[in-house]
JSON list of C-alpha atoms in Angstrom, two decimals:
[
{"chain": "A", "resi": 1, "resn": "UNK", "atom": "CA", "xyz": [-0.10, 0.03, -0.05]},
{"chain": "A", "resi": 2, "resn": "UNK", "atom": "CA", "xyz": [2.73, 2.35, 0.96]},
{"chain": "A", "resi": 3, "resn": "UNK", "atom": "CA", "xyz": [4.34, 1.48, -2.45]},
{"chain": "A", "resi": 4, "resn": "UNK", "atom": "CA", "xyz": [1.69, 2.18, -4.39]},
{"chain": "A", "resi": 5, "resn": "UNK", "atom": "CA", "xyz": [1.05, 5.31, -3.07]},
{"chain": "A", "resi": 6, "resn": "UNK", "atom": "CA", "xyz": [4.51, 6.24, -3.51]},
{"chain": "A", "resi": 7, "resn": "UNK", "atom": "CA", "xyz": [4.15, 5.48, -7.25]},
{"chain": "A", "resi": 8, "resn": "UNK", "atom": "CA", "xyz": [0.85, 7.34, -7.76]},
{"chain": "A", "resi": 9, "resn": "UNK", "atom": "CA", "xyz": [2.54, 10.36, -5.91]},
{"chain": "A", "resi": 10, "resn": "UNK", "atom": "CA", "xyz": [5.50, 10.30, -8.23]},
{"chain": "A", "resi": 11, "resn": "UNK", "atom": "CA", "xyz": [3.24, 9.90, -11.19]},
{"chain": "A", "resi": 12, "resn": "UNK", "atom": "CA", "xyz": [0.90, 12.91, -10.37]},
{"chain": "A", "resi": 13, "resn": "UNK", "atom": "CA", "xyz": [3.98, 14.76, -9.80]},
{"chain": "A", "resi": 14, "resn": "UNK", "atom": "CA", "xyz": [5.63, 14.16, -13.13]},
{"chain": "A", "resi": 15, "resn": "UNK", "atom": "CA", "xyz": [2.25, 14.95, -14.84]},
{"chain": "A", "resi": 16, "resn": "UNK", "atom": "CA", "xyz": [2.22, 18.38, -12.71]},
{"chain": "A", "resi": 17, "resn": "UNK", "atom": "CA", "xyz": [5.63, 19.25, -13.74]},
{"chain": "A", "resi": 18, "resn": "UNK", "atom": "CA", "xyz": [4.72, 18.47, -17.72]},
{"chain": "A", "resi": 19, "resn": "UNK", "atom": "CA", "xyz": [1.87, 20.65, -17.29]},
{"chain": "A", "resi": 20, "resn": "UNK", "atom": "CA", "xyz": [3.40, 23.20, -15.83]},
{"chain": "A", "resi": 21, "resn": "UNK", "atom": "CA", "xyz": [6.09, 23.11, -18.10]},
{"chain": "A", "resi": 22, "resn": "UNK", "atom": "CA", "xyz": [3.69, 22.99, -21.18]},
{"chain": "A", "resi": 23, "resn": "UNK", "atom": "CA", "xyz": [1.79, 26.17, -19.57]},
{"chain": "A", "resi": 24, "resn": "UNK", "atom": "CA", "xyz": [5.28, 28.10, -19.16]},
{"chain": "A", "resi": 25, "resn": "UNK", "atom": "CA", "xyz": [6.47, 27.21, -22.77]},
{"chain": "A", "resi": 26, "resn": "UNK", "atom": "CA", "xyz": [2.95, 28.73, -23.94]},
{"chain": "A", "resi": 27, "resn": "UNK", "atom": "CA", "xyz": [3.44, 31.78, -21.91]},
{"chain": "A", "resi": 28, "resn": "UNK", "atom": "CA", "xyz": [6.56, 32.44, -23.36]},
{"chain": "A", "resi": 29, "resn": "UNK", "atom": "CA", "xyz": [5.27, 31.80, -26.95]},
{"chain": "A", "resi": 30, "resn": "UNK", "atom": "CA", "xyz": [2.69, 34.31, -26.20]},
{"chain": "A", "resi": 31, "resn": "UNK", "atom": "CA", "xyz": [4.77, 37.12, -24.77]},
{"chain": "A", "resi": 32, "resn": "UNK", "atom": "CA", "xyz": [7.00, 36.60, -27.68]},
{"chain": "A", "resi": 33, "resn": "UNK", "atom": "CA", "xyz": [4.03, 36.99, -30.29]},
{"chain": "A", "resi": 34, "resn": "UNK", "atom": "CA", "xyz": [3.01, 39.82, -27.99]},
{"chain": "A", "resi": 35, "resn": "UNK", "atom": "CA", "xyz": [6.75, 41.41, -28.41]},
{"chain": "A", "resi": 36, "resn": "UNK", "atom": "CA", "xyz": [6.54, 41.30, -32.37]},
{"chain": "A", "resi": 37, "resn": "UNK", "atom": "CA", "xyz": [3.04, 43.02, -32.40]},
{"chain": "A", "resi": 38, "resn": "UNK", "atom": "CA", "xyz": [4.55, 45.61, -30.50]},
{"chain": "A", "resi": 39, "resn": "UNK", "atom": "CA", "xyz": [7.57, 46.09, -32.96]},
{"chain": "A", "resi": 40, "resn": "UNK", "atom": "CA", "xyz": [5.14, 45.95, -35.77]},
{"chain": "A", "resi": 41, "resn": "UNK", "atom": "CA", "xyz": [2.95, 48.47, -34.02]},
{"chain": "A", "resi": 42, "resn": "UNK", "atom": "CA", "xyz": [6.30, 50.85, -33.55]},
{"chain": "A", "resi": 43, "resn": "UNK", "atom": "CA", "xyz": [7.21, 50.64, -36.97]},
{"chain": "A", "resi": 44, "resn": "UNK", "atom": "CA", "xyz": [3.95, 51.81, -37.90]},
{"chain": "A", "resi": 45, "resn": "UNK", "atom": "CA", "xyz": [3.66, 54.76, -35.64]},
{"chain": "A", "resi": 46, "resn": "UNK", "atom": "CA", "xyz": [7.23, 55.49, -36.89]},
{"chain": "A", "resi": 47, "resn": "UNK", "atom": "CA", "xyz": [5.87, 55.59, -40.32]},
{"chain": "A", "resi": 48, "resn": "UNK", "atom": "CA", "xyz": [3.07, 57.39, -39.83]},
{"chain": "A", "resi": 49, "resn": "UNK", "atom": "CA", "xyz": [5.14, 60.16, -37.79]},
{"chain": "A", "resi": 50, "resn": "UNK", "atom": "CA", "xyz": [7.69, 60.38, -40.69]},
{"chain": "A", "resi": 51, "resn": "UNK", "atom": "CA", "xyz": [4.75, 60.83, -43.27]},
{"chain": "A", "resi": 52, "resn": "UNK", "atom": "CA", "xyz": [3.06, 63.48, -40.89]},
{"chain": "A", "resi": 53, "resn": "UNK", "atom": "CA", "xyz": [6.15, 65.48, -40.66]},
{"chain": "A", "resi": 54, "resn": "UNK", "atom": "CA", "xyz": [6.64, 65.04, -44.47]},
{"chain": "A", "resi": 55, "resn": "UNK", "atom": "CA", "xyz": [3.16, 66.37, -44.92]},
{"chain": "A", "resi": 56, "resn": "UNK", "atom": "CA", "xyz": [3.97, 69.09, -42.53]},
{"chain": "A", "resi": 57, "resn": "UNK", "atom": "CA", "xyz": [6.97, 70.16, -44.53]},
{"chain": "A", "resi": 58, "resn": "UNK", "atom": "CA", "xyz": [5.15, 70.06, -47.71]},
{"chain": "A", "resi": 59, "resn": "UNK", "atom": "CA", "xyz": [2.22, 72.28, -46.51]},
{"chain": "A", "resi": 60, "resn": "UNK", "atom": "CA", "xyz": [4.45, 74.84, -44.78]},
{"chain": "A", "resi": 61, "resn": "UNK", "atom": "CA", "xyz": [5.30, 76.67, -48.07]},
{"chain": "A", "resi": 62, "resn": "UNK", "atom": "CA", "xyz": [1.48, 76.49, -49.21]},
{"chain": "A", "resi": 63, "resn": "UNK", "atom": "CA", "xyz": [0.28, 78.25, -45.97]},
{"chain": "A", "resi": 64, "resn": "UNK", "atom": "CA", "xyz": [3.17, 80.79, -46.50]},
{"chain": "A", "resi": 65, "resn": "UNK", "atom": "CA", "xyz": [1.97, 81.58, -49.99]},
{"chain": "A", "resi": 66, "resn": "UNK", "atom": "CA", "xyz": [-1.72, 81.76, -48.52]},
{"chain": "A", "resi": 67, "resn": "UNK", "atom": "CA", "xyz": [-0.71, 83.91, -46.16]},
{"chain": "A", "resi": 68, "resn": "UNK", "atom": "CA", "xyz": [1.14, 86.28, -48.38]},
{"chain": "A", "resi": 69, "resn": "UNK", "atom": "CA", "xyz": [-1.65, 86.53, -51.05]},
{"chain": "A", "resi": 70, "resn": "UNK", "atom": "CA", "xyz": [-4.05, 87.23, -48.33]},
{"chain": "A", "resi": 71, "resn": "UNK", "atom": "CA", "xyz": [-2.04, 89.95, -47.17]},
{"chain": "A", "resi": 72, "resn": "UNK", "atom": "CA", "xyz": [-1.65, 91.42, -50.83]},
{"chain": "A", "resi": 73, "resn": "UNK", "atom": "CA", "xyz": [-5.43, 91.32, -51.15]},
{"chain": "A", "resi": 74, "resn": "UNK", "atom": "CA", "xyz": [-5.80, 93.35, -47.91]},
{"chain": "A", "resi": 75, "resn": "UNK", "atom": "CA", "xyz": [-3.39, 95.93, -49.22]},
{"chain": "A", "resi": 76, "resn": "UNK", "atom": "CA", "xyz": [-5.01, 96.03, -52.48]},
{"chain": "A", "resi": 77, "resn": "UNK", "atom": "CA", "xyz": [-8.52, 96.54, -50.89]},
{"chain": "A", "resi": 78, "resn": "UNK", "atom": "CA", "xyz": [-7.26, 99.21, -48.59]},
{"chain": "A", "resi": 79, "resn": "UNK", "atom": "CA", "xyz": [-5.99, 100.99, -51.77]},
{"chain": "A", "resi": 80, "resn": "UNK", "atom": "CA", "xyz": [-9.05, 100.53, -53.44]},
{"chain": "A", "resi": 81, "resn": "UNK", "atom": "CA", "xyz": [-10.91, 101.97, -50.44]},
{"chain": "A", "resi": 82, "resn": "UNK", "atom": "CA", "xyz": [-8.65, 105.12, -50.49]},
{"chain": "A", "resi": 83, "resn": "UNK", "atom": "CA", "xyz": [-9.24, 105.48, -53.87]},
{"chain": "A", "resi": 84, "resn": "UNK", "atom": "CA", "xyz": [-12.81, 105.45, -53.62]},
{"chain": "A", "resi": 85, "resn": "UNK", "atom": "CA", "xyz": [-12.77, 107.98, -50.60]},
{"chain": "A", "resi": 86, "resn": "UNK", "atom": "CA", "xyz": [-10.76, 110.49, -52.67]},
{"chain": "A", "resi": 87, "resn": "UNK", "atom": "CA", "xyz": [-13.01, 110.28, -55.38]},
{"chain": "A", "resi": 88, "resn": "UNK", "atom": "CA", "xyz": [-16.04, 110.84, -53.33]},
{"chain": "A", "resi": 89, "resn": "UNK", "atom": "CA", "xyz": [-14.45, 114.06, -52.18]}
]
């Protein structure tokens, strides 16, 4: 009886070790997949930041041009108003 109990205890111990080892390996595999996913997300975010910076650099001259045109039209409108004011006098 004592010997049968020791054999059963040993079998349960071996099965528990195998199950825990399998769970540990699966956790390691899951964590490595999560790491790969985060690396891909990081690469995508870097690409998006670079793209947005490129777009920003491309649009900066356009905004400067539009501000310049706006100022030009404001000056032209002021001269037109002065011309109309002088002609009414």
